[in-house]
Amino acid sequence: MNVLIVHAHPEPRSLNGSLKDHAVAHLQRQGHAVQVSDLYAMGFNPLISAADNTQGQPGVRFRVSEDSRQAFADGTQSADIAREQDKLRWADALILQFPLWWFGLPAILKGWVERVYAYGFAYGVGEHSDQHWGDRYGEGSMSGKRAMLMVTTGGWASHYEPRGINGPMEAILFPIQHGILFYPGFEVLPPFVLHRTSRVDEAAFAAACTALEQRLDGLWSDAPIPYRRQNGGDYLIPQLTLRPDLAPGEEGLAVHLQRD
Ligand code: FAD
């Protein structure tokens, strides 16, 4: 299988750098092909701009979505964007690996998503009408591929429990897992999260590597998070609200999980 790891840490000798190296070595030992987009090492430009369309006309107003659509459709995207899209097409599984910074993605990785997820590639895919609101949330260009987050946090696990002060980890990661990964069609596996990083010593690092290996071995077999598919019949169209007979009276992010 082909695995793309998008790695966002500025220091190769960091914990994240070490975990990335371990993941690459383990996947390769298991016979998988691995590509790494090491965003800091590549000097990846995270700033979306008019220059992302190489045929853009100077002085013409920059329309972010429309210019992205045009450049993708015409094959005139900036080469760094097209290269990352090719890696995504190649991959059977995508791993986004990062330290949790201010409750979200490091800016360079957010910028990677903003630029690489072009209109027509990751959004604006499929029929858009009052009957069908695009191929997204479980359908789209990334259908048939799997994805997983590899995240480290300074906070303790308990800080991220349902009553923890930081808020539940599923809620913090929802915009990434549901919004960035499930949206263009990935099946999203539960995240690999390593907490309380300041306490990681040799023994804890070894234990984390063993746990990570198990998760990597389950990339093709572990059950994905059971998000409801937009076009699977659970949502009213075009309102895109959950049918009132499903999870009646409930609100919040958990209503988007399918139950037996
Ligand atoms: P490092 O600092 O590189 O390492 C952590 C520990 O692991 C060190 O003790 C190091 O010695 C050890 N280690 C590293 N490599 C190895 C190895 N090969 N073998 C054995 N031990 C090793 N945390 C939150 O919980 N929520 C937040 O919102 C949040 N926001 C942040 C925002 C910013 C801007 C920053 C800088 C930090 C934030 N943090 C937050 C903390 C952050 O998540 C952690 O600092 C990060 O996850 C640690 O990862 P690292 O790769 O940088 O670790």
Short mmCIF file of C-alpha atoms and ligand atoms in Angstrom, two decimals:
data_model
loop_
_atom_site.label_atom_id
_atom_site.label_comp_id
_atom_site.label_asym_id
_atom_site.label_seq_id
_atom_site.Cartn_x
_atom_site.Cartn_y
_atom_site.Cartn_z
CA MET A 1 0.00 0.00 0.00
CA ASN A 2 1.05 3.61 -0.51
CA VAL A 3 1.20 5.89 2.51
CA LEU A 4 1.65 9.67 2.45
CA ILE A 5 2.76 11.28 5.71
CA VAL A 6 2.36 15.05 5.87
CA HIS A 7 4.63 16.11 8.70
CA ALA A 8 4.61 19.53 10.35
CA HIS A 9 7.42 20.16 12.81
CA PRO A 10 10.35 22.56 12.39
CA GLU A 11 12.91 20.38 14.23
CA PRO A 12 13.93 16.97 12.84
CA ARG A 13 15.26 15.88 16.28
CA SER A 14 11.93 16.64 17.99
CA LEU A 15 9.59 14.05 19.39
CA ASN A 16 7.42 14.49 16.30
CA GLY A 17 10.45 14.09 14.06
CA SER A 18 11.42 10.87 15.87
CA LEU A 19 7.88 9.48 15.66
CA LYS A 20 7.74 10.28 11.97
CA ASP A 21 11.05 8.49 11.36
CA HIS A 22 9.79 5.51 13.33
CA ALA A 23 6.53 5.41 11.35
CA VAL A 24 8.36 5.55 8.02
CA ALA A 25 10.78 2.77 9.01
CA HIS A 26 7.98 0.56 10.33
CA LEU A 27 5.74 1.00 7.30
CA GLN A 28 8.64 0.27 4.96
CA ARG A 29 9.56 -2.85 6.95
CA GLN A 30 5.98 -4.02 6.41
CA GLY A 31 6.42 -3.60 2.65
CA HIS A 32 4.51 -0.35 2.17
CA ALA A 33 5.70 2.51 -0.03
CA VAL A 34 5.98 5.78 1.88
CA GLN A 35 6.27 9.39 0.82
CA VAL A 36 6.77 12.17 3.34
CA SER A 37 5.85 15.79 2.81
CA ASP A 38 8.05 17.34 5.50
CA LEU A 39 6.55 20.80 5.23
CA TYR A 40 9.21 22.81 7.10
CA ALA A 41 12.07 20.95 5.42
CA MET A 42 10.46 21.60 2.03
CA GLY A 43 9.97 25.26 2.88
CA PHE A 44 6.34 24.75 1.89
CA ASN A 45 4.60 28.06 1.26
CA PRO A 46 1.38 28.04 3.33
CA LEU A 47 0.02 31.34 1.98
CA ILE A 48 -2.79 31.06 -0.54
CA SER A 49 -2.38 33.81 -3.13
CA ALA A 50 -3.11 34.90 -6.70
CA ALA A 51 0.23 33.36 -7.72
CA ASP A 52 -1.30 29.90 -7.13
CA ASN A 53 -2.78 30.27 -10.63
CA THR A 54 0.23 30.62 -12.91
CA GLN A 55 -1.98 32.13 -15.63
CA GLY A 56 -3.53 34.77 -13.36
CA GLN A 57 -3.65 38.26 -14.87
CA PRO A 58 -1.81 41.01 -12.96
CA GLY A 59 -4.13 43.66 -11.54
CA VAL A 60 -7.27 41.52 -11.81
CA ARG A 61 -9.12 41.05 -8.52
CA PHE A 62 -8.11 37.80 -6.80
CA ARG A 63 -11.17 35.58 -6.26
CA VAL A 64 -9.82 32.85 -4.02
CA SER A 65 -12.25 30.00 -4.76
CA GLU A 66 -12.94 30.87 -8.40
CA ASP A 67 -9.25 31.26 -9.26
CA SER A 68 -8.54 27.94 -7.55
CA ARG A 69 -11.31 26.27 -9.61
CA GLN A 70 -10.01 27.76 -12.85
CA ALA A 71 -6.37 26.86 -12.21
CA PHE A 72 -7.29 23.29 -11.26
CA ALA A 73 -9.55 22.88 -14.31
CA ASP A 74 -7.02 24.44 -16.71
CA GLY A 75 -3.97 22.67 -15.30
CA THR A 76 -2.35 26.01 -14.47
CA GLN A 77 -1.89 25.53 -10.74
CA SER A 78 1.37 26.37 -9.10
CA ALA A 79 3.70 23.33 -9.35
CA ASP A 80 3.99 22.84 -5.58
CA ILE A 81 0.20 22.46 -5.29
CA ALA A 82 -0.01 20.03 -8.20
CA ARG A 83 2.83 17.92 -6.72
CA GLU A 84 1.03 17.54 -3.40
CA GLN A 85 -2.21 16.64 -5.17
CA ASP A 86 -0.35 13.93 -7.12
CA LYS A 87 0.92 12.51 -3.82
CA LEU A 88 -2.65 12.40 -2.51
CA ARG A 89 -3.84 10.61 -5.67
CA TRP A 90 -0.99 8.12 -5.24
CA ALA A 91 -1.69 7.43 -1.56
CA ASP A 92 -3.96 4.70 -0.26
CA ALA A 93 -3.64 6.24 3.19
CA LEU A 94 -2.85 9.71 4.42
CA ILE A 95 -1.33 10.49 7.82
CA LEU A 96 -1.28 14.07 9.07
CA GLN A 97 1.36 14.30 11.80
CA PHE A 98 1.73 17.35 14.01
CA PRO A 99 2.02 18.74 17.54
CA LEU A 100 -1.26 20.27 18.71
CA TRP A 101 -0.63 24.02 18.61
CA TRP A 102 -3.31 26.28 20.03
CA PHE A 103 -5.89 23.54 19.77
CA GLY A 104 -5.36 22.94 16.10
CA LEU A 105 -3.00 22.40 13.19
CA PRO A 106 0.35 24.22 13.01
CA ALA A 107 -0.14 27.10 10.56
CA ILE A 108 2.08 25.52 7.89
CA LEU A 109 -0.16 22.44 7.80
CA LYS A 110 -3.35 24.50 7.72
CA GLY A 111 -1.84 26.36 4.79
CA TRP A 112 -1.03 23.06 3.07
CA VAL A 113 -4.71 22.13 3.32
CA GLU A 114 -5.89 25.52 2.10
CA ARG A 115 -3.67 25.47 -0.99
CA VAL A 116 -3.62 21.77 -1.91
CA TYR A 117 -7.35 21.21 -1.36
CA ALA A 118 -8.28 23.10 -4.53
CA TYR A 119 -11.80 23.76 -5.80
CA GLY A 120 -12.67 20.80 -8.03
CA PHE A 121 -10.11 18.62 -6.26
CA ALA A 122 -11.22 18.48 -2.63
CA TYR A 123 -14.36 20.60 -2.72
CA GLY A 124 -16.89 21.60 -5.34
CA VAL A 125 -16.90 17.97 -6.48
CA GLY A 126 -20.01 16.32 -7.97
CA GLU A 127 -23.48 17.64 -8.73
CA HIS A 128 -24.51 20.71 -6.76
CA SER A 129 -28.28 21.22 -6.76
CA ASP A 130 -31.17 21.32 -4.31
CA GLN A 131 -31.28 17.51 -4.62
CA HIS A 132 -27.57 16.77 -4.27
CA TRP A 133 -25.24 19.04 -2.34
CA GLY A 134 -22.02 17.80 -3.90
CA ASP A 135 -20.00 14.64 -3.33
CA ARG A 136 -18.67 15.29 0.13
CA TYR A 137 -18.74 13.98 3.71
CA GLY A 138 -18.02 10.37 2.86
CA GLU A 139 -17.85 10.85 -0.92
CA GLY A 140 -15.48 12.78 -3.17
CA SER A 141 -12.00 12.61 -4.68
CA MET A 142 -10.51 10.79 -1.70
CA SER A 143 -13.13 8.00 -1.62
CA GLY A 144 -11.60 4.60 -0.99
CA LYS A 145 -8.62 6.06 0.87
CA ARG A 146 -8.00 6.05 4.58
CA ALA A 147 -6.63 8.77 6.82
CA MET A 148 -5.38 9.09 10.37
CA LEU A 149 -4.04 11.87 12.57
CA MET A 150 -0.82 11.43 14.57
CA VAL A 151 -0.92 14.14 17.22
CA THR A 152 1.13 15.07 20.29
CA THR A 153 -0.10 17.33 23.08
CA GLY A 154 1.55 19.05 25.99
CA GLY A 155 -1.67 18.61 27.99
CA TRP A 156 -2.46 15.46 29.94
CA ALA A 157 -4.97 12.88 28.67
CA SER A 158 -7.34 13.89 31.48
CA HIS A 159 -7.35 17.51 30.25
CA TYR A 160 -8.95 16.18 27.07
CA GLU A 161 -11.52 13.85 28.63
CA PRO A 162 -15.23 14.66 28.22
CA ARG A 163 -15.15 16.80 31.40
CA GLY A 164 -11.57 17.97 30.98
CA ILE A 165 -10.87 21.69 30.89
CA ASN A 166 -9.54 21.68 27.33
CA GLY A 167 -12.66 20.05 25.96
CA PRO A 168 -12.91 16.51 24.59
CA MET A 169 -10.28 15.54 22.06
CA GLU A 170 -12.97 14.31 19.63
CA ALA A 171 -14.45 17.81 19.63
CA ILE A 172 -11.08 19.54 19.19
CA LEU A 173 -10.18 17.26 16.30
CA PHE A 174 -13.67 17.29 14.73
CA PRO A 175 -12.91 20.14 12.29
CA ILE A 176 -9.84 18.24 11.09
CA GLN A 177 -11.21 14.72 11.06
CA HIS A 178 -14.75 15.49 9.87
CA GLY A 179 -14.12 18.80 8.10
CA ILE A 180 -10.77 18.20 6.40
CA LEU A 181 -10.59 14.41 6.04
CA PHE A 182 -14.15 13.00 5.87
CA TYR A 183 -15.32 15.93 3.73
CA PRO A 184 -13.33 14.96 0.59
CA GLY A 185 -14.11 11.28 1.14
CA PHE A 186 -11.44 9.72 3.37
CA GLU A 187 -12.45 7.02 5.80
CA VAL A 188 -11.05 8.44 9.04
CA LEU A 189 -9.47 6.17 11.63
CA PRO A 190 -9.43 7.11 15.30
CA PRO A 191 -6.41 9.36 15.95
CA PHE A 192 -3.09 8.28 17.44
CA VAL A 193 -2.59 10.79 20.26
CA LEU A 194 0.42 11.06 22.57
CA HIS A 195 -0.24 13.29 25.59
CA ARG A 196 1.92 15.01 28.17
CA THR A 197 4.92 15.22 25.92
CA SER A 198 7.21 16.96 28.41
CA ARG A 199 7.27 13.71 30.38
CA VAL A 200 8.35 11.56 27.44
CA ASP A 201 11.62 9.79 28.24
CA GLU A 202 13.27 6.77 26.61
CA ALA A 203 10.82 4.32 28.16
CA ALA A 204 7.74 6.37 27.25
CA PHE A 205 9.11 6.88 23.75
CA ALA A 206 9.59 3.13 23.31
CA ALA A 207 6.04 2.49 24.54
CA ALA A 208 4.69 5.14 22.18
CA CYS A 209 6.52 3.53 19.26
CA THR A 210 5.02 0.14 20.06
CA ALA A 211 1.51 1.64 20.27
CA LEU A 212 2.12 3.51 17.03
CA GLU A 213 3.22 0.34 15.25
CA GLN A 214 -0.06 -1.33 16.21
CA ARG A 215 -2.03 1.58 14.81
CA LEU A 216 -0.01 1.56 11.59
CA ASP A 217 -0.59 -2.18 11.24
CA GLY A 218 -4.32 -1.46 11.55
CA LEU A 219 -4.39 1.22 8.86
CA TRP A 220 -6.19 -1.14 6.45
CA SER A 221 -8.25 -3.12 8.95
CA ASP A 222 -9.24 -0.90 11.90
CA ALA A 223 -12.81 0.37 11.94
CA PRO A 224 -13.11 4.00 10.88
CA ILE A 225 -14.96 6.62 12.91
CA PRO A 226 -18.61 5.99 11.91
CA TYR A 227 -19.42 9.47 10.62
CA ARG A 228 -22.75 9.70 8.85
CA ARG A 229 -22.49 10.18 5.09
CA GLN A 230 -24.07 13.31 3.73
CA ASN A 231 -25.77 11.46 0.86
CA GLY A 232 -26.58 8.30 2.81
CA GLY A 233 -30.12 9.37 3.69
CA ASP A 234 -29.54 10.62 7.24
CA TYR A 235 -29.71 14.33 6.38
CA LEU A 236 -32.52 16.45 4.98
CA ILE A 237 -31.55 17.95 1.63
CA PRO A 238 -31.01 20.84 0.99
CA GLN A 239 -31.11 21.95 4.66
CA LEU A 240 -28.42 19.41 5.54
CA THR A 241 -29.72 18.96 9.04
CA LEU A 242 -29.93 15.53 10.59
CA ARG A 243 -33.38 13.93 10.13
CA PRO A 244 -35.48 14.68 13.21
CA ASP A 245 -36.13 10.97 13.83
CA LEU A 246 -32.39 10.28 14.23
CA ALA A 247 -30.87 11.05 17.65
CA PRO A 248 -34.13 12.86 18.55
CA GLY A 249 -33.73 15.79 20.91
CA GLU A 250 -29.92 15.58 20.80
CA GLU A 251 -27.53 18.25 19.62
CA GLY A 252 -23.76 18.53 19.38
CA LEU A 253 -21.07 16.86 17.34
CA ALA A 254 -21.89 13.31 18.44
CA VAL A 255 -25.15 13.33 16.46
CA HIS A 256 -23.01 12.97 13.32
CA LEU A 257 -21.88 9.53 14.42
CA GLN A 258 -23.90 6.58 13.20
CA ARG A 259 -25.31 4.32 15.91
CA ASP A 260 -26.32 0.66 15.62
P1 FAD B 1 9.69 17.83 21.87
O1 FAD B 1 9.69 19.11 22.62
O2 FAD B 1 10.68 17.67 20.76
O3 FAD B 1 9.91 16.60 22.86
C1 FAD B 1 9.07 16.37 23.98
C2 FAD B 1 9.77 15.38 24.90
O4 FAD B 1 10.00 14.18 24.20
C3 FAD B 1 11.13 15.89 25.41
O5 FAD B 1 11.21 15.60 26.77
C4 FAD B 1 12.11 15.13 24.61
O6 FAD B 1 13.30 14.89 25.33
C5 FAD B 1 11.38 13.82 24.37
N1 FAD B 1 11.86 13.17 23.14
C6 FAD B 1 11.91 13.69 21.93
N2 FAD B 1 12.41 12.78 21.05
C7 FAD B 1 12.68 11.68 21.77
C8 FAD B 1 13.22 10.41 21.44
N3 FAD B 1 13.60 10.10 20.20
N4 FAD B 1 13.37 9.52 22.43
C9 FAD B 1 12.98 9.80 23.67
N5 FAD B 1 12.45 11.00 24.05
C10 FAD B 1 12.32 11.92 23.09
N6 FAD B 1 -0.34 21.60 24.01
C11 FAD B 1 -1.65 21.33 24.21
O7 FAD B 1 -1.98 20.35 24.87
N7 FAD B 1 -2.62 22.11 23.64
C12 FAD B 1 -2.31 23.21 22.89
O8 FAD B 1 -3.21 23.88 22.40
C13 FAD B 1 -0.93 23.53 22.71
N8 FAD B 1 -0.57 24.62 22.00
C14 FAD B 1 0.76 24.87 21.78
C15 FAD B 1 1.13 25.94 20.97
C16 FAD B 1 2.45 26.19 20.69
C17 FAD B 1 2.83 27.33 19.80
C18 FAD B 1 3.46 25.36 21.26
C19 FAD B 1 4.92 25.61 20.98
C20 FAD B 1 3.10 24.29 22.05
C21 FAD B 1 1.76 24.02 22.31
N9 FAD B 1 1.36 22.92 23.06
C22 FAD B 1 0.03 22.67 23.28
C23 FAD B 1 2.35 21.92 23.48
C24 FAD B 1 2.72 21.06 22.27
O9 FAD B 1 1.63 20.29 21.84
C25 FAD B 1 3.89 20.16 22.62
O10 FAD B 1 4.98 21.00 22.87
C26 FAD B 1 4.23 19.20 21.48
O11 FAD B 1 3.19 18.28 21.28
C27 FAD B 1 5.50 18.45 21.77
O12 FAD B 1 5.94 17.83 20.59
P2 FAD B 1 7.44 18.06 20.09
O13 FAD B 1 7.65 17.15 18.92
O14 FAD B 1 7.69 19.50 19.85
O15 FAD B 1 8.21 17.53 21.36
#
